Short mmCIF file of C-alpha atoms in Angstrom, two decimals:
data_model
loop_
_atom_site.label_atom_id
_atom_site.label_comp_id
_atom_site.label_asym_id
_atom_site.label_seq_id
_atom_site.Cartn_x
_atom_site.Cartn_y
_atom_site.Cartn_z
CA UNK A 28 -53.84 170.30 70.14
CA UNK A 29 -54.58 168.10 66.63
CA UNK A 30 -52.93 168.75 63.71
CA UNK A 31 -54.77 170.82 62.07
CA UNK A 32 -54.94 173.31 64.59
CA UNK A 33 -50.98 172.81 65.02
CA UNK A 34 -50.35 173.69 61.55
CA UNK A 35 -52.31 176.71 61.77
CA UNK A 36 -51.09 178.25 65.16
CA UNK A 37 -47.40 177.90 63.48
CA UNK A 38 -48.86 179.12 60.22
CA UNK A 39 -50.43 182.30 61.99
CA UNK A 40 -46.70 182.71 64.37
CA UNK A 41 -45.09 182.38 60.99
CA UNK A 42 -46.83 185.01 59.67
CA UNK A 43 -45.91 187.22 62.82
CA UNK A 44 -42.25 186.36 62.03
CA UNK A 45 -42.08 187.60 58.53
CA UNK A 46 -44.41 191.23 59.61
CA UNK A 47 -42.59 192.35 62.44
CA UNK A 48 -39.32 193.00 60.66
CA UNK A 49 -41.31 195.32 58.06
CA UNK A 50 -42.90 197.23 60.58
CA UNK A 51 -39.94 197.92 62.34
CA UNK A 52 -37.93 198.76 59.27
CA UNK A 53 -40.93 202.14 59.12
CA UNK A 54 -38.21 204.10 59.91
CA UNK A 55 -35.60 203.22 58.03
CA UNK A 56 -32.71 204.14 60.29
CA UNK A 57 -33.71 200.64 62.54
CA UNK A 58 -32.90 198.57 59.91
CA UNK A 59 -29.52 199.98 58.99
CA UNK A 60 -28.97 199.65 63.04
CA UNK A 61 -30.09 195.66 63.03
CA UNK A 62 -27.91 194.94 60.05
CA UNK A 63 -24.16 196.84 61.56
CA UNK A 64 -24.87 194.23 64.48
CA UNK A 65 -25.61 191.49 62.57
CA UNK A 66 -22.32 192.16 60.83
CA UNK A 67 -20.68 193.48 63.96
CA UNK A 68 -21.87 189.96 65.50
CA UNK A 69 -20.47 188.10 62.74
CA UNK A 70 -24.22 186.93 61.15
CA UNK A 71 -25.11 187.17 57.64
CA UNK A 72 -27.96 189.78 57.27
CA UNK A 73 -30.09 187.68 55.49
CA UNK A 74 -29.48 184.76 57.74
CA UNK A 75 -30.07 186.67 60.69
CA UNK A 76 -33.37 188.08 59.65
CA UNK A 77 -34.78 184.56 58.77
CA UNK A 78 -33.33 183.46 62.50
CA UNK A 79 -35.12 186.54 63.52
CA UNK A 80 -38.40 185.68 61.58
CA UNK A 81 -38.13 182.24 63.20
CA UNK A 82 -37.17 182.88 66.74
CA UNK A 83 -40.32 185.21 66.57
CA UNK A 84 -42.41 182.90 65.85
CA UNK A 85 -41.23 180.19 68.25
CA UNK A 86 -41.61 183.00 71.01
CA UNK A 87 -45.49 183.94 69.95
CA UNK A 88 -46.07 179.79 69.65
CA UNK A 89 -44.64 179.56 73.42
CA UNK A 90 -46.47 182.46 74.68
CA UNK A 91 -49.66 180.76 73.19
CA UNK A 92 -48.83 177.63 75.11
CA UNK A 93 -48.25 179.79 78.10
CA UNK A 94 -51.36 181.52 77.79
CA UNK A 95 -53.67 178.19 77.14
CA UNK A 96 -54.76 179.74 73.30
CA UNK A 97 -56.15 177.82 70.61
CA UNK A 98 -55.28 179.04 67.34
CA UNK A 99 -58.25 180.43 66.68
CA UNK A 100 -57.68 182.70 69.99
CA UNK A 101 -54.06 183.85 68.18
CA UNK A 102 -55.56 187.47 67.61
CA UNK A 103 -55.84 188.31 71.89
CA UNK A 104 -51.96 187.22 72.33
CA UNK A 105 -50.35 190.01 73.71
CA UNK A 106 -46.95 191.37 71.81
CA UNK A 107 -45.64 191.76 74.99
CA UNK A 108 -46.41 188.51 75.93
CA UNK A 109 -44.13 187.50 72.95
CA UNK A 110 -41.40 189.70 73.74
CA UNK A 111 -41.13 188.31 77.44
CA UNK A 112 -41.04 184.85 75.43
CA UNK A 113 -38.16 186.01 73.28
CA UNK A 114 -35.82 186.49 76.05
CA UNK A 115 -37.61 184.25 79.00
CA UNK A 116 -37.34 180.68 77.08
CA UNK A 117 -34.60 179.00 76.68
CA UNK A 118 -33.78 178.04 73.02
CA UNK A 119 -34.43 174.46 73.82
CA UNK A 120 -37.64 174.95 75.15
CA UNK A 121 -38.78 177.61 71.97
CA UNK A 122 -37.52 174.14 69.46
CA UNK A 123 -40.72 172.53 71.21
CA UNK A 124 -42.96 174.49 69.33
CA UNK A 125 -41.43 173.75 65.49
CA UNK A 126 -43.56 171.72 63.88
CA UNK A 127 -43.19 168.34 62.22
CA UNK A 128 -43.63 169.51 57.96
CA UNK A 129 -43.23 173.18 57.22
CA UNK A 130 -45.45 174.55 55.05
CA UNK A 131 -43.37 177.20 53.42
CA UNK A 132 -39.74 176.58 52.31
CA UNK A 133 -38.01 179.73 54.18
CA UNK A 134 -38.83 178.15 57.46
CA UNK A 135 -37.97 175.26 57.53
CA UNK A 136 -34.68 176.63 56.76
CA UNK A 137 -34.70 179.26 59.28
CA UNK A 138 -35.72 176.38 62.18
CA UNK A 139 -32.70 174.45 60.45
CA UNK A 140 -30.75 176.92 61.26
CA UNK A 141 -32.28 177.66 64.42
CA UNK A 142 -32.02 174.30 65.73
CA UNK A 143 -28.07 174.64 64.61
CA UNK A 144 -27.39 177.30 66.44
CA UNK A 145 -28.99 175.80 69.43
CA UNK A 146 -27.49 172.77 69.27
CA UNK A 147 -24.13 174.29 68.93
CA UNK A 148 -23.29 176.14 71.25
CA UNK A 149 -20.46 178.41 71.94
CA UNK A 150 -20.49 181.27 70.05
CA UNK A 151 -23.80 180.10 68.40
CA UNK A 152 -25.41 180.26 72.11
CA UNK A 153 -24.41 183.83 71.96
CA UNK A 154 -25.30 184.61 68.70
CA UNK A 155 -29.25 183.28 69.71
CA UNK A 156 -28.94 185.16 72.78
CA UNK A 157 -27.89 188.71 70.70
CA UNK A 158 -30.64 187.52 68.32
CA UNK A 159 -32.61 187.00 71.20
CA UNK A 160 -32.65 190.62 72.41
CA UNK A 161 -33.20 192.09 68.99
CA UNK A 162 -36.48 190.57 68.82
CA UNK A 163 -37.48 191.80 71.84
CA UNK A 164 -36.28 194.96 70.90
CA UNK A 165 -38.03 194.77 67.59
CA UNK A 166 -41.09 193.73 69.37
CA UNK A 167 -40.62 196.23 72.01
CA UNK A 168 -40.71 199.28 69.16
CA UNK A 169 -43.84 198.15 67.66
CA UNK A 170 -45.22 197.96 71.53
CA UNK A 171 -44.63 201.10 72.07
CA UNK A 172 -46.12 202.87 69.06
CA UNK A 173 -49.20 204.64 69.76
CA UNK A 174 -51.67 202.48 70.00
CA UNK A 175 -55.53 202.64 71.70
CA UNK A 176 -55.19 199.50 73.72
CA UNK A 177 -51.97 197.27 74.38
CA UNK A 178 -50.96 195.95 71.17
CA UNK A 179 -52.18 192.40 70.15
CA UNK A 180 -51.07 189.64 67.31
CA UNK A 181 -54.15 191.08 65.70
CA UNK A 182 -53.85 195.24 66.02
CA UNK A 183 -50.29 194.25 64.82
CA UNK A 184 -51.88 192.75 61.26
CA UNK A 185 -54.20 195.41 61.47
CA UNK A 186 -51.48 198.18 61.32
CA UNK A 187 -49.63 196.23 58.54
CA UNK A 188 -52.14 195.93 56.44
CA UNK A 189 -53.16 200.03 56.92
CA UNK A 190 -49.17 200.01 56.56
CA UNK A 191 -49.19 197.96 53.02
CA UNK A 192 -46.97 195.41 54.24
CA UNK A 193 -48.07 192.11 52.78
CA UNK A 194 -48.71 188.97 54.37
CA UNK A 195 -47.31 186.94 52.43
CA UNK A 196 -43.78 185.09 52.61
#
């Protein structure tokens, strides 16, 4: 893959990363739940939901590469397809899919941190495994909203946008 087309499939993952959180947070209840376990597994909130925005898009990057997509074929990639990612790669092999230059300054701090965590060790392994299973989880809820066909990168922007949740980072 060139890269151009590198720097746009992260773009578009990014973008993934920074929606699913708001969609979630819908009902307001889930949010309140994913911050007492951040605390109650000793990460900051606002930490954790950038490690959350990141590790989300590392998973729908290495469900592209598992699925043979092109960028431009982002909008087919199944959410659960990214949710089996979240939990299914290890955190070594999700780091393959950072890219070189970030584009926007909040991730390249969340892959910093990323990459610290994973590097770590310890009780850093644990804390990407919990984080790990949140965004599955968090996947998993917008999944299993109703929804006329099994939910998709693009059905996902399409019910943000009807949702108001901006695209932006």
């Amino acid at each position: 893959m060139s890269t151009p087309d590198r720097d746009l499939l992260w773009r578009r993952c990014a973008l993934l990363g920074r929606i699913l959180l708001p969609m979630v947070d819908q009902e307001p209840w889930r949010q309140s739940r994913r911050h007492d376990n951040l605390r109650a597994w000793g990460i900051g909130i606002t930490e954790g939901e950038r490690l959350i925005e990141v590790f989300t898009a590392l998973a729908a990057r290495a469900a592209v590469e598992d699925a043979s997509l092109s960028a431009a074929e982002l909008d087919t990639l199944s959410l659960q397809a990214v949710a089996d990612a979240a939990t299914g790669k290890a955190d070594i092999e999700l780091l393959a899919g950072l890219p070189d230059n970030f584009a926007e300054p909040r991730d390249e701090e969340a892959a910093a941190f990323f990459r610290l965590y994973a590097y770590q060790g310890g009780q850093a392994a644990r804390h990407l495994f919990q984080l790990s299973r949140e965004v599955r989880r968090a996947l998993l809820v917008v999944t299993d909203r109703s929804w006329p066909t099994p939910p998709t990168y693009s059905t996902l922007l399409q019910q943000a946008a009807v949702a108001g949740i901006h695209h932006e980072p």
